[in-house]
C-alpha cells in the first residue's frame, strides 16, 4: 500500500496529493508518469509526476476527476492509501539528458492547459534549478480553474495567463498569446513544450509549425499496463506507430496525428461498456449476442 | 472399455460453457485417474521422460497413482516441476510426452497431462508442501518477472537456501498465467494463486509494481541493493501489429490488450472499473494459443467470433485441445485467409475487415508450405471488433537500460543454453525473454537451468 501524506484542493474536482512511494521517487525525472490503482477492483490510471522528494521518498500527483475512477479518488484523504503505485514510466523530458551549458543558450516556451500545469511545473522547476529561465503560458477555463499559479510564478521566467472567459489574464486562447509573443513582441523561442488537452496541443502545434518553433507535446493516451505490453496507447507519429507509454509520452508535436489520437481517446466514452456487460449477465445464453 | 482408449475426461458441455468463464475441463477424479494410470505399461526405456522438457519421471509418478499413493506421486513430480497444476493444464502434451507414448502407436496415448493435473490438484487441495531448504546461506539473488520462468528459478534458488526477491512490473504475480491465459483454461484463484503461494512458502519474497529498467536498473540492483546475481525472466510481452490500413481504428486491439483487460483487470466482471469493448461480431487474426484464448473470451462475452488464419488448419500452432474446444463452442474458422485492410466508418470505428484467400505453395524456411495470395479473391467480413494476435517479442526495456547485456536481432536476450548465463557477469536469463514467445514448460525449464547456473556461479565466486 502507498500512503497518502498530504491532500490539497487546487480547484473544483482537482486535487494534489503527496504519496509515499520511495521506489518511484528515487529515480524519477520530469516528463515521466506513473500508474495508480485505487483498490482491488480499480483501473490502472496513468498520472504525470508533478513533483518528487527523493529524500522523503514522496511523489506529488495532481488529478482532475473526470471518469468513474478519478471521481472515486476525490474521496481519499490523508492516511488513506493507494493499492498500487508504479513508476516512473515513460521517458524523461529530452532536455534532462542534454548538457546544461547547451541548455543555457536555449530559449524555452512552455504552454500548459488545465491540469497540464501539473506536468509542466517540474520541467520548468528543473530548468530553474539549473539557472535557466523559461517562459510559461498557462491556459484555463476561468480564474477558479487556474492551478499551481504561485508555484509556477516562483520558477518561471515570464508567466502569461489566458482564460476562456477573461476572468484572469488574457481573454482567449493560449495560441493568441503565443502569436502575440512571437509576432508582436518579437520574442524568439528555440523550443516549445505544450502539455494539456489534446485539442490544445493540436492547435499549438499547428501554430508553432507556422512559426517554425520545434514543439514537444505529451500524449495522454488511454493506457493499461504502461510498460509496452498491450498497445492500447499506440498513436501515429510521422509514418510510424509509437507506444505512448514507452516511446513517449513526449513526441514531436509537428508529427503527431492528433485527429486519430483524439478519436482513440474517446474509445470508452460513448460506450456504456459496463452497463452492457450487466445486461448480458441477466441474459443467460448469450444466443443473440444481445447487448441491445 | 478397450485398453486402447483413454479414460474420457469430463468437461462442461460446449453450448453451456460458451456462456460462462468456469473452467472447461473438470479433470479426473481418483477412480478415473487410477483407471487411466493402469493403462501405463511402465516401459523400461520410457520415451515420455525424454519427451518432457523438464524430464519428469512419468512412469514413476503414474505407478504411484496406480497404487493410490497420490502424495508420493506428487513428490515425484515436484522433483522436476515447480508448477504442475499449471503444466497439467497448459502444456502441449500431444507434441511432447504423449507424442512418444508407446500406447499411442495403436490407440490413445496415456493421458499424462490429465494425470499430472489430477495429482497436482490433489496436492493443492490437501495442502501438501514441497520440501524447504534446511539451511539459509543469506546470499541475495534478484529475479525479474514472476512468470513461469521467474517463479521456477526463484523457487529452486530458495530451496538451495538463497535469499530471493522477485520483482514484478504489474500489480499481480504470475506473468502470462494471470494476464494472458483466461480463467476458463487456468483458474486464477484456485490454481495459479495457490501455486505461487507455495513458492512464497519456500521463503521467496515478492515486490510488485517495480519495473526493472525504470524504477531501478539491473546495475543498481547489484551495486546499491546487494544482489549478487540477477535472473531475467521478463517474457516476450511486446505485441506485433500487421501494418495494414485501419489498424489504429477504434475497436482494434492487440490480443494482449483484450486479454489483459479481461483477465488481469477482470473487466469481464461487472464490478471491475476497467472497461472492455466486447463487440457483437469479432474477428481474431492469428492461429496460436493466444488467438484461441482471445476468440473464446469474445465468444463468452456474447460475440459471433471468427478466427482468421492465413495457413491451413493443419498448421494452426495452438494446442490441439484448444482448437477442438473452440470449434465445439462455435468459433468460426476462416483458414487460408489473410486480412489486407480494416474498414473504418466515419467516426473512426471498425466496420469490417477486408481479406484475401490464400493457397499453400512451396515449403518456406520453417518447413511449412508458404501461403500465397489467390488473385482476385478479395472479400469483406462485417465485424465491429478486430483482435490482432500475431505474436509478441521481448520488451527492449531491460536490455536498453542494462550496460553490456547482449541481445540478438529479434531483441531476445542472449543466454547460454547450459546455464542461462548472459553476456554480463552475474546476470542470467531464460524463458520467453530469451527464446521469444514459447511455452510455459520451456520457460520453467529455463528457470531451472538458470537456478543451477546461478548456484554454480555464486559458489565459485565466494
Ligand atoms: C494468451 C496466451 C496463451 C498461452 N497459452 C499457452 C499454453 O496453452 N501452453 C503453453 O505452454 N504456453 C502458452 N502460452 C505461452 C506461455 O504463457 C509463455 O511462454 C510463458 O508464460 C513464458 O514465461 P516467462 O516466465 O518467460 O514470461 P511471462 O509469463 O511473460 O512473465 C514475464 C513477467 O515479467 C514481467 N516483466 C516484464 N518486464 C519486466 C520488468 N522490466 N520489470 C519487472 N517485471 C517485468 C511481466 O510483467 C511478466 O509478469 C500462452 C501465452 C499467452 C499470451
Ligand atoms: S499502455 Fe499498454 S503498451 Fe502502452
JSON list of N, CA, C and O and ligand atoms in Angstrom, two decimals, chain B residues 90-92 144-150 167-170 175-176 179-181 185 210-212 233-236 259 289-290 293 319 397-398 430-432 438-441 443, ligand 1:
[
{"chain": "B", "resi": 90, "resn": "UNK", "atom": "N", "xyz": [-1.83, -26.58, -19.30]},
{"chain": "B", "resi": 90, "resn": "UNK", "atom": "CA", "xyz": [-1.50, -25.77, -20.49]},
{"chain": "B", "resi": 90, "resn": "UNK", "atom": "C", "xyz": [-0.35, -26.32, -21.35]},
{"chain": "B", "resi": 90, "resn": "UNK", "atom": "O", "xyz": [-0.06, -25.76, -22.40]},
{"chain": "B", "resi": 91, "resn": "UNK", "atom": "N", "xyz": [0.30, -27.40, -20.92]},
{"chain": "B", "resi": 91, "resn": "UNK", "atom": "CA", "xyz": [1.39, -27.94, -21.75]},
{"chain": "B", "resi": 91, "resn": "UNK", "atom": "C", "xyz": [0.83, -28.55, -23.03]},
{"chain": "B", "resi": 91, "resn": "UNK", "atom": "O", "xyz": [-0.23, -29.15, -23.01]},
{"chain": "B", "resi": 92, "resn": "UNK", "atom": "N", "xyz": [1.57, -28.41, -24.14]},
{"chain": "B", "resi": 92, "resn": "UNK", "atom": "CA", "xyz": [1.15, -29.11, -25.36]},
{"chain": "B", "resi": 92, "resn": "UNK", "atom": "C", "xyz": [1.59, -30.56, -25.29]},
{"chain": "B", "resi": 92, "resn": "UNK", "atom": "O", "xyz": [2.50, -30.98, -26.01]},
{"chain": "B", "resi": 144, "resn": "UNK", "atom": "N", "xyz": [13.77, -11.08, -12.00]},
{"chain": "B", "resi": 144, "resn": "UNK", "atom": "CA", "xyz": [12.93, -10.08, -12.67]},
{"chain": "B", "resi": 144, "resn": "UNK", "atom": "C", "xyz": [11.81, -10.78, -13.41]},
{"chain": "B", "resi": 144, "resn": "UNK", "atom": "O", "xyz": [12.06, -11.54, -14.34]},
{"chain": "B", "resi": 145, "resn": "UNK", "atom": "N", "xyz": [10.58, -10.53, -12.99]},
{"chain": "B", "resi": 145, "resn": "UNK", "atom": "CA", "xyz": [9.43, -11.13, -13.66]},
{"chain": "B", "resi": 145, "resn": "UNK", "atom": "C", "xyz": [8.92, -12.34, -12.89]},
{"chain": "B", "resi": 145, "resn": "UNK", "atom": "O", "xyz": [9.71, -13.16, -12.42]},
{"chain": "B", "resi": 146, "resn": "UNK", "atom": "N", "xyz": [7.59, -12.45, -12.76]},
{"chain": "B", "resi": 146, "resn": "UNK", "atom": "CA", "xyz": [7.01, -13.53, -11.98]},
{"chain": "B", "resi": 146, "resn": "UNK", "atom": "C", "xyz": [6.22, -14.51, -12.83]},
{"chain": "B", "resi": 146, "resn": "UNK", "atom": "O", "xyz": [5.25, -15.09, -12.38]},
{"chain": "B", "resi": 147, "resn": "UNK", "atom": "N", "xyz": [6.60, -14.66, -14.11]},
{"chain": "B", "resi": 147, "resn": "UNK", "atom": "CA", "xyz": [6.01, -15.69, -14.95]},
{"chain": "B", "resi": 147, "resn": "UNK", "atom": "C", "xyz": [6.61, -17.04, -14.58]},
{"chain": "B", "resi": 147, "resn": "UNK", "atom": "O", "xyz": [7.35, -17.16, -13.61]},
{"chain": "B", "resi": 148, "resn": "UNK", "atom": "N", "xyz": [6.28, -18.07, -15.35]},
{"chain": "B", "resi": 148, "resn": "UNK", "atom": "CA", "xyz": [6.79, -19.41, -15.02]},
{"chain": "B", "resi": 148, "resn": "UNK", "atom": "C", "xyz": [8.31, -19.50, -14.94]},
{"chain": "B", "resi": 148, "resn": "UNK", "atom": "O", "xyz": [8.82, -20.23, -14.07]},
{"chain": "B", "resi": 149, "resn": "UNK", "atom": "N", "xyz": [9.03, -18.76, -15.76]},
{"chain": "B", "resi": 149, "resn": "UNK", "atom": "CA", "xyz": [10.50, -18.81, -15.69]},
{"chain": "B", "resi": 149, "resn": "UNK", "atom": "C", "xyz": [10.98, -18.24, -14.36]},
{"chain": "B", "resi": 149, "resn": "UNK", "atom": "O", "xyz": [11.76, -18.87, -13.64]},
{"chain": "B", "resi": 150, "resn": "UNK", "atom": "N", "xyz": [10.50, -17.05, -14.02]},
{"chain": "B", "resi": 150, "resn": "UNK", "atom": "CA", "xyz": [10.92, -16.39, -12.79]},
{"chain": "B", "resi": 150, "resn": "UNK", "atom": "C", "xyz": [10.51, -17.19, -11.55]},
{"chain": "B", "resi": 150, "resn": "UNK", "atom": "O", "xyz": [11.32, -17.38, -10.62]},
{"chain": "B", "resi": 167, "resn": "UNK", "atom": "N", "xyz": [10.97, -9.32, -8.52]},
{"chain": "B", "resi": 167, "resn": "UNK", "atom": "CA", "xyz": [10.43, -8.00, -8.84]},
{"chain": "B", "resi": 167, "resn": "UNK", "atom": "C", "xyz": [9.49, -8.13, -10.03]},
{"chain": "B", "resi": 167, "resn": "UNK", "atom": "O", "xyz": [9.88, -8.63, -11.08]},
{"chain": "B", "resi": 168, "resn": "UNK", "atom": "N", "xyz": [8.27, -7.67, -9.86]},
{"chain": "B", "resi": 168, "resn": "UNK", "atom": "CA", "xyz": [7.26, -7.79, -10.92]},
{"chain": "B", "resi": 168, "resn": "UNK", "atom": "C", "xyz": [6.73, -6.40, -11.27]},
{"chain": "B", "resi": 168, "resn": "UNK", "atom": "O", "xyz": [6.38, -5.62, -10.39]},
{"chain": "B", "resi": 169, "resn": "UNK", "atom": "N", "xyz": [6.65, -6.13, -12.58]},
{"chain": "B", "resi": 169, "resn": "UNK", "atom": "CA", "xyz": [6.19, -4.82, -13.05]},
{"chain": "B", "resi": 169, "resn": "UNK", "atom": "C", "xyz": [4.70, -4.60, -12.79]},
{"chain": "B", "resi": 169, "resn": "UNK", "atom": "O", "xyz": [4.27, -3.50, -12.45]},
{"chain": "B", "resi": 170, "resn": "UNK", "atom": "N", "xyz": [3.92, -5.65, -12.96]},
{"chain": "B", "resi": 170, "resn": "UNK", "atom": "CA", "xyz": [2.47, -5.50, -12.82]},
{"chain": "B", "resi": 170, "resn": "UNK", "atom": "C", "xyz": [2.06, -5.58, -11.35]},
{"chain": "B", "resi": 170, "resn": "UNK", "atom": "O", "xyz": [2.89, -5.84, -10.48]},
{"chain": "B", "resi": 175, "resn": "UNK", "atom": "N", "xyz": [2.73, -13.41, -14.40]},
{"chain": "B", "resi": 175, "resn": "UNK", "atom": "CA", "xyz": [3.05, -13.20, -15.81]},
{"chain": "B", "resi": 175, "resn": "UNK", "atom": "C", "xyz": [1.88, -13.58, -16.70]},
{"chain": "B", "resi": 175, "resn": "UNK", "atom": "O", "xyz": [0.72, -13.31, -16.35]},
{"chain": "B", "resi": 176, "resn": "UNK", "atom": "N", "xyz": [2.18, -14.25, -17.80]},
{"chain": "B", "resi": 176, "resn": "UNK", "atom": "CA", "xyz": [1.14, -14.65, -18.75]},
{"chain": "B", "resi": 176, "resn": "UNK", "atom": "C", "xyz": [0.06, -15.50, -18.08]},
{"chain": "B", "resi": 176, "resn": "UNK", "atom": "O", "xyz": [-1.10, -15.48, -18.47]},
{"chain": "B", "resi": 179, "resn": "UNK", "atom": "N", "xyz": [-2.19, -12.60, -16.76]},
{"chain": "B", "resi": 179, "resn": "UNK", "atom": "CA", "xyz": [-2.72, -11.57, -17.67]},
{"chain": "B", "resi": 179, "resn": "UNK", "atom": "C", "xyz": [-3.16, -12.14, -19.01]},
{"chain": "B", "resi": 179, "resn": "UNK", "atom": "O", "xyz": [-3.98, -11.56, -19.70]},
{"chain": "B", "resi": 180, "resn": "UNK", "atom": "N", "xyz": [-2.63, -13.30, -19.39]},
{"chain": "B", "resi": 180, "resn": "UNK", "atom": "CA", "xyz": [-2.91, -13.83, -20.72]},
{"chain": "B", "resi": 180, "resn": "UNK", "atom": "C", "xyz": [-3.90, -14.97, -20.76]},
{"chain": "B", "resi": 180, "resn": "UNK", "atom": "O", "xyz": [-4.94, -14.88, -21.40]},
{"chain": "B", "resi": 181, "resn": "UNK", "atom": "N", "xyz": [-3.58, -16.06, -20.08]},
{"chain": "B", "resi": 181, "resn": "UNK", "atom": "CA", "xyz": [-4.39, -17.27, -20.20]},
{"chain": "B", "resi": 181, "resn": "UNK", "atom": "C", "xyz": [-5.68, -17.10, -19.39]},
{"chain": "B", "resi": 181, "resn": "UNK", "atom": "O", "xyz": [-5.63, -16.78, -18.21]},
{"chain": "B", "resi": 185, "resn": "UNK", "atom": "N", "xyz": [-9.52, -21.65, -18.75]},
{"chain": "B", "resi": 185, "resn": "UNK", "atom": "CA", "xyz": [-8.49, -22.63, -19.03]},
{"chain": "B", "resi": 185, "resn": "UNK", "atom": "C", "xyz": [-7.58, -22.84, -17.83]},
{"chain": "B", "resi": 185, "resn": "UNK", "atom": "O", "xyz": [-6.99, -23.91, -17.66]},
{"chain": "B", "resi": 210, "resn": "UNK", "atom": "N", "xyz": [7.25, -2.96, -9.52]},
{"chain": "B", "resi": 210, "resn": "UNK", "atom": "CA", "xyz": [8.62, -2.49, -9.76]},
{"chain": "B", "resi": 210, "resn": "UNK", "atom": "C", "xyz": [8.99, -2.83, -11.20]},
{"chain": "B", "resi": 210, "resn": "UNK", "atom": "O", "xyz": [9.06, -4.00, -11.57]},
{"chain": "B", "resi": 211, "resn": "UNK", "atom": "N", "xyz": [9.18, -1.80, -12.00]},
{"chain": "B", "resi": 211, "resn": "UNK", "atom": "CA", "xyz": [9.55, -2.01, -13.40]},
{"chain": "B", "resi": 211, "resn": "UNK", "atom": "C", "xyz": [11.06, -1.91, -13.51]},
{"chain": "B", "resi": 211, "resn": "UNK", "atom": "O", "xyz": [11.62, -0.81, -13.40]},
{"chain": "B", "resi": 212, "resn": "UNK", "atom": "N", "xyz": [11.71, -3.06, -13.69]},
{"chain": "B", "resi": 212, "resn": "UNK", "atom": "CA", "xyz": [13.16, -3.02, -13.77]},
{"chain": "B", "resi": 212, "resn": "UNK", "atom": "C", "xyz": [13.56, -2.32, -15.09]},
{"chain": "B", "resi": 212, "resn": "UNK", "atom": "O", "xyz": [13.01, -2.59, -16.13]},
{"chain": "B", "resi": 233, "resn": "UNK", "atom": "N", "xyz": [13.61, -12.90, -16.23]},
{"chain": "B", "resi": 233, "resn": "UNK", "atom": "CA", "xyz": [12.56, -13.75, -16.80]},
{"chain": "B", "resi": 233, "resn": "UNK", "atom": "C", "xyz": [11.40, -12.85, -17.17]},
{"chain": "B", "resi": 233, "resn": "UNK", "atom": "O", "xyz": [10.28, -13.02, -16.71]},
{"chain": "B", "resi": 234, "resn": "UNK", "atom": "N", "xyz": [11.72, -11.85, -18.02]},
{"chain": "B", "resi": 234, "resn": "UNK", "atom": "CA", "xyz": [10.75, -10.78, -18.27]},
{"chain": "B", "resi": 234, "resn": "UNK", "atom": "C", "xyz": [9.81, -11.07, -19.42]},
{"chain": "B", "resi": 234, "resn": "UNK", "atom": "O", "xyz": [9.00, -10.24, -19.80]},
{"chain": "B", "resi": 235, "resn": "UNK", "atom": "N", "xyz": [9.90, -12.26, -20.01]},
{"chain": "B", "resi": 235, "resn": "UNK", "atom": "CA", "xyz": [8.91, -12.66, -21.01]},
{"chain": "B", "resi": 235, "resn": "UNK", "atom": "C", "xyz": [9.05, -11.96, -22.34]},
{"chain": "B", "resi": 235, "resn": "UNK", "atom": "O", "xyz": [10.02, -11.26, -22.61]},
{"chain": "B", "resi": 236, "resn": "UNK", "atom": "N", "xyz": [8.07, -12.20, -23.19]},
{"chain": "B", "resi": 236, "resn": "UNK", "atom": "CA", "xyz": [8.03, -11.57, -24.51]},
{"chain": "B", "resi": 236, "resn": "UNK", "atom": "C", "xyz": [6.69, -10.90, -24.64]},
{"chain": "B", "resi": 236, "resn": "UNK", "atom": "O", "xyz": [5.74, -11.47, -25.17]},
{"chain": "B", "resi": 259, "resn": "UNK", "atom": "N", "xyz": [-6.93, -9.43, -23.69]},
{"chain": "B", "resi": 259, "resn": "UNK", "atom": "CA", "xyz": [-6.83, -10.44, -22.63]},
{"chain": "B", "resi": 259, "resn": "UNK", "atom": "C", "xyz": [-6.44, -9.80, -21.29]},
{"chain": "B", "resi": 259, "resn": "UNK", "atom": "O", "xyz": [-6.92, -10.21, -20.24]},
{"chain": "B", "resi": 289, "resn": "UNK", "atom": "N", "xyz": [-2.25, -20.18, -29.51]},
{"chain": "B", "resi": 289, "resn": "UNK", "atom": "CA", "xyz": [-3.00, -20.27, -28.25]},
{"chain": "B", "resi": 289, "resn": "UNK", "atom": "C", "xyz": [-3.60, -18.93, -27.87]},
{"chain": "B", "resi": 289, "resn": "UNK", "atom": "O", "xyz": [-4.70, -18.86, -27.35]},
{"chain": "B", "resi": 290, "resn": "UNK", "atom": "N", "xyz": [-2.84, -17.87, -28.14]},
{"chain": "B", "resi": 290, "resn": "UNK", "atom": "CA", "xyz": [-3.30, -16.54, -27.76]},
{"chain": "B", "resi": 290, "resn": "UNK", "atom": "C", "xyz": [-4.55, -16.18, -28.54]},
{"chain": "B", "resi": 290, "resn": "UNK", "atom": "O", "xyz": [-5.52, -15.65, -27.99]},
{"chain": "B", "resi": 293, "resn": "UNK", "atom": "N", "xyz": [-7.50, -18.09, -27.18]},
{"chain": "B", "resi": 293, "resn": "UNK", "atom": "CA", "xyz": [-7.95, -17.53, -25.90]},
{"chain": "B", "resi": 293, "resn": "UNK", "atom": "C", "xyz": [-8.75, -16.25, -26.10]},
{"chain": "B", "resi": 293, "resn": "UNK", "atom": "O", "xyz": [-9.77, -16.03, -25.46]},
{"chain": "B", "resi": 319, "resn": "UNK", "atom": "N", "xyz": [-2.57, -25.39, -29.27]},
{"chain": "B", "resi": 319, "resn": "UNK", "atom": "CA", "xyz": [-2.74, -26.77, -28.76]},
{"chain": "B", "resi": 319, "resn": "UNK", "atom": "C", "xyz": [-3.97, -27.38, -29.42]},
{"chain": "B", "resi": 319, "resn": "UNK", "atom": "O", "xyz": [-5.00, -26.70, -29.56]},
{"chain": "B", "resi": 397, "resn": "UNK", "atom": "N", "xyz": [12.91, -2.86, -22.86]},
{"chain": "B", "resi": 397, "resn": "UNK", "atom": "CA", "xyz": [13.13, -2.01, -21.69]},
{"chain": "B", "resi": 397, "resn": "UNK", "atom": "C", "xyz": [14.36, -2.39, -20.86]},
{"chain": "B", "resi": 397, "resn": "UNK", "atom": "O", "xyz": [15.14, -1.54, -20.46]},
{"chain": "B", "resi": 398, "resn": "UNK", "atom": "N", "xyz": [14.53, -3.68, -20.59]},
{"chain": "B", "resi": 398, "resn": "UNK", "atom": "CA", "xyz": [15.64, -4.09, -19.73]},
{"chain": "B", "resi": 398, "resn": "UNK", "atom": "C", "xyz": [16.95, -4.04, -20.49]},
{"chain": "B", "resi": 398, "resn": "UNK", "atom": "O", "xyz": [17.94, -3.46, -20.02]},
{"chain": "B", "resi": 430, "resn": "UNK", "atom": "N", "xyz": [16.25, -16.33, -18.95]},
{"chain": "B", "resi": 430, "resn": "UNK", "atom": "CA", "xyz": [15.59, -17.50, -19.51]},
{"chain": "B", "resi": 430, "resn": "UNK", "atom": "C", "xyz": [14.11, -17.27, -19.73]},
{"chain": "B", "resi": 430, "resn": "UNK", "atom": "O", "xyz": [13.56, -16.26, -19.30]},
{"chain": "B", "resi": 431, "resn": "UNK", "atom": "N", "xyz": [13.48, -18.20, -20.41]},
{"chain": "B", "resi": 431, "resn": "UNK", "atom": "CA", "xyz": [12.05, -18.08, -20.71]},
{"chain": "B", "resi": 431, "resn": "UNK", "atom": "C", "xyz": [11.86, -17.31, -22.01]},
{"chain": "B", "resi": 431, "resn": "UNK", "atom": "O", "xyz": [12.78, -17.19, -22.82]},
{"chain": "B", "resi": 432, "resn": "UNK", "atom": "N", "xyz": [10.66, -16.77, -22.18]},
{"chain": "B", "resi": 432, "resn": "UNK", "atom": "CA", "xyz": [10.34, -16.08, -23.43]},
{"chain": "B", "resi": 432, "resn": "UNK", "atom": "C", "xyz": [11.28, -14.91, -23.72]},
{"chain": "B", "resi": 432, "resn": "UNK", "atom": "O", "xyz": [11.46, -14.53, -24.88]},
{"chain": "B", "resi": 438, "resn": "UNK", "atom": "N", "xyz": [7.21, -18.71, -26.37]},
{"chain": "B", "resi": 438, "resn": "UNK", "atom": "CA", "xyz": [7.26, -20.18, -26.47]},
{"chain": "B", "resi": 438, "resn": "UNK", "atom": "C", "xyz": [6.21, -20.78, -25.57]},
{"chain": "B", "resi": 438, "resn": "UNK", "atom": "O", "xyz": [5.04, -20.45, -25.69]},
{"chain": "B", "resi": 439, "resn": "UNK", "atom": "N", "xyz": [6.63, -21.65, -24.65]},
{"chain": "B", "resi": 439, "resn": "UNK", "atom": "CA", "xyz": [5.62, -22.31, -23.81]},
{"chain": "B", "resi": 439, "resn": "UNK", "atom": "C", "xyz": [5.99, -22.22, -22.32]},
{"chain": "B", "resi": 439, "resn": "UNK", "atom": "O", "xyz": [7.13, -21.94, -21.95]},
{"chain": "B", "resi": 440, "resn": "UNK", "atom": "N", "xyz": [4.99, -22.49, -21.50]},
{"chain": "B", "resi": 440, "resn": "UNK", "atom": "CA", "xyz": [5.14, -22.45, -20.05]},
{"chain": "B", "resi": 440, "resn": "UNK", "atom": "C", "xyz": [6.25, -23.42, -19.62]},
{"chain": "B", "resi": 440, "resn": "UNK", "atom": "O", "xyz": [7.15, -23.06, -18.84]},
{"chain": "B", "resi": 441, "resn": "UNK", "atom": "N", "xyz": [6.20, -24.63, -20.15]},
{"chain": "B", "resi": 441, "resn": "UNK", "atom": "CA", "xyz": [7.14, -25.65, -19.68]},
{"chain": "B", "resi": 441, "resn": "UNK", "atom": "C", "xyz": [8.57, -25.31, -20.09]},
{"chain": "B", "resi": 441, "resn": "UNK", "atom": "O", "xyz": [9.52, -25.52, -19.32]},
{"chain": "B", "resi": 443, "resn": "UNK", "atom": "N", "xyz": [9.73, -22.30, -20.45]},
{"chain": "B", "resi": 443, "resn": "UNK", "atom": "CA", "xyz": [10.13, -21.20, -19.57]},
{"chain": "B", "resi": 443, "resn": "UNK", "atom": "C", "xyz": [10.55, -21.76, -18.21]},
{"chain": "B", "resi": 443, "resn": "UNK", "atom": "O", "xyz": [11.55, -21.34, -17.62]},
{"chain": "C", "resi": 1, "resn": "LIG", "atom": "C1", "xyz": [-2.80, -15.83, -24.11]},
{"chain": "C", "resi": 1, "resn": "LIG", "atom": "C2", "xyz": [-1.66, -16.79, -24.02]},
{"chain": "C", "resi": 1, "resn": "LIG", "atom": "C3", "xyz": [-1.91, -18.15, -24.01]},
{"chain": "C", "resi": 1, "resn": "LIG", "atom": "C4", "xyz": [-0.88, -19.07, -23.89]},
{"chain": "C", "resi": 1, "resn": "LIG", "atom": "N1", "xyz": [-1.17, -20.38, -23.83]},
{"chain": "C", "resi": 1, "resn": "LIG", "atom": "C5", "xyz": [-0.17, -21.29, -23.60]},
{"chain": "C", "resi": 1, "resn": "LIG", "atom": "C6", "xyz": [-0.46, -22.68, -23.43]},
{"chain": "C", "resi": 1, "resn": "LIG", "atom": "O1", "xyz": [-1.60, -23.12, -23.52]},
{"chain": "C", "resi": 1, "resn": "LIG", "atom": "N2", "xyz": [0.56, -23.53, -23.17]},
{"chain": "C", "resi": 1, "resn": "LIG", "atom": "C7", "xyz": [1.84, -23.08, -23.05]},
{"chain": "C", "resi": 1, "resn": "LIG", "atom": "O2", "xyz": [2.72, -23.87, -22.76]},
{"chain": "C", "resi": 1, "resn": "LIG", "atom": "N3", "xyz": [2.16, -21.77, -23.24]},
{"chain": "C", "resi": 1, "resn": "LIG", "atom": "C8", "xyz": [1.17, -20.86, -23.51]},
{"chain": "C", "resi": 1, "resn": "LIG", "atom": "N4", "xyz": [1.48, -19.54, -23.69]},
{"chain": "C", "resi": 1, "resn": "LIG", "atom": "C9", "xyz": [2.89, -19.12, -23.64]},
{"chain": "C", "resi": 1, "resn": "LIG", "atom": "C10", "xyz": [3.39, -19.07, -22.21]},
{"chain": "C", "resi": 1, "resn": "LIG", "atom": "O3", "xyz": [2.45, -18.44, -21.39]},
{"chain": "C", "resi": 1, "resn": "LIG", "atom": "C11", "xyz": [4.72, -18.34, -22.14]},
{"chain": "C", "resi": 1, "resn": "LIG", "atom": "O4", "xyz": [5.63, -18.98, -22.97]},
{"chain": "C", "resi": 1, "resn": "LIG", "atom": "C12", "xyz": [5.29, -18.30, -20.72]},
{"chain": "C", "resi": 1, "resn": "LIG", "atom": "O5", "xyz": [4.41, -17.69, -19.83]},
{"chain": "C", "resi": 1, "resn": "LIG", "atom": "C13", "xyz": [6.62, -17.59, -20.67]},
{"chain": "C", "resi": 1, "resn": "LIG", "atom": "O6", "xyz": [7.04, -17.47, -19.35]},
{"chain": "C", "resi": 1, "resn": "LIG", "atom": "P1", "xyz": [8.07, -16.36, -18.87]},
{"chain": "C", "resi": 1, "resn": "LIG", "atom": "O7", "xyz": [8.24, -16.59, -17.42]},
{"chain": "C", "resi": 1, "resn": "LIG", "atom": "O8", "xyz": [9.26, -16.41, -19.73]},
{"chain": "C", "resi": 1, "resn": "LIG", "atom": "O9", "xyz": [7.38, -14.98, -19.17]},
{"chain": "C", "resi": 1, "resn": "LIG", "atom": "P2", "xyz": [5.99, -14.32, -18.76]},
{"chain": "C", "resi": 1, "resn": "LIG", "atom": "O10", "xyz": [4.98, -15.30, -18.35]},
{"chain": "C", "resi": 1, "resn": "LIG", "atom": "O11", "xyz": [5.67, -13.42, -19.87]},
{"chain": "C", "resi": 1, "resn": "LIG", "atom": "O12", "xyz": [6.35, -13.46, -17.47]},
{"chain": "C", "resi": 1, "resn": "LIG", "atom": "C14", "xyz": [7.17, -12.34, -17.54]},
{"chain": "C", "resi": 1, "resn": "LIG", "atom": "C15", "xyz": [6.85, -11.44, -16.37]},
{"chain": "C", "resi": 1, "resn": "LIG", "atom": "O13", "xyz": [7.85, -10.45, -16.28]},
{"chain": "C", "resi": 1, "resn": "LIG", "atom": "C16", "xyz": [7.27, -9.22, -16.03]},
{"chain": "C", "resi": 1, "resn": "LIG", "atom": "N5", "xyz": [8.15, -8.17, -16.51]},
{"chain": "C", "resi": 1, "resn": "LIG", "atom": "C17", "xyz": [8.42, -7.85, -17.80]},
{"chain": "C", "resi": 1, "resn": "LIG", "atom": "N6", "xyz": [9.28, -6.84, -17.85]},
{"chain": "C", "resi": 1, "resn": "LIG", "atom": "C18", "xyz": [9.57, -6.51, -16.58]},
{"chain": "C", "resi": 1, "resn": "LIG", "atom": "C19", "xyz": [10.40, -5.52, -16.00]},
{"chain": "C", "resi": 1, "resn": "LIG", "atom": "N7", "xyz": [11.11, -4.67, -16.74]},
{"chain": "C", "resi": 1, "resn": "LIG", "atom": "N8", "xyz": [10.46, -5.44, -14.65]},
{"chain": "C", "resi": 1, "resn": "LIG", "atom": "C20", "xyz": [9.74, -6.31, -13.88]},
{"chain": "C", "resi": 1, "resn": "LIG", "atom": "N9", "xyz": [8.95, -7.26, -14.39]},
{"chain": "C", "resi": 1, "resn": "LIG", "atom": "C21", "xyz": [8.86, -7.36, -15.72]},
{"chain": "C", "resi": 1, "resn": "LIG", "atom": "C22", "xyz": [5.97, -9.28, -16.77]},
{"chain": "C", "resi": 1, "resn": "LIG", "atom": "O14", "xyz": [5.05, -8.34, -16.27]},
{"chain": "C", "resi": 1, "resn": "LIG", "atom": "C23", "xyz": [5.54, -10.70, -16.53]},
{"chain": "C", "resi": 1, "resn": "LIG", "atom": "O15", "xyz": [4.80, -10.83, -15.35]},
{"chain": "C", "resi": 1, "resn": "LIG", "atom": "C24", "xyz": [0.46, -18.60, -23.83]},
{"chain": "C", "resi": 1, "resn": "LIG", "atom": "C25", "xyz": [0.71, -17.24, -23.88]},
{"chain": "C", "resi": 1, "resn": "LIG", "atom": "C26", "xyz": [-0.32, -16.32, -23.97]},
{"chain": "C", "resi": 1, "resn": "LIG", "atom": "C27", "xyz": [-0.01, -14.86, -24.03]}
]
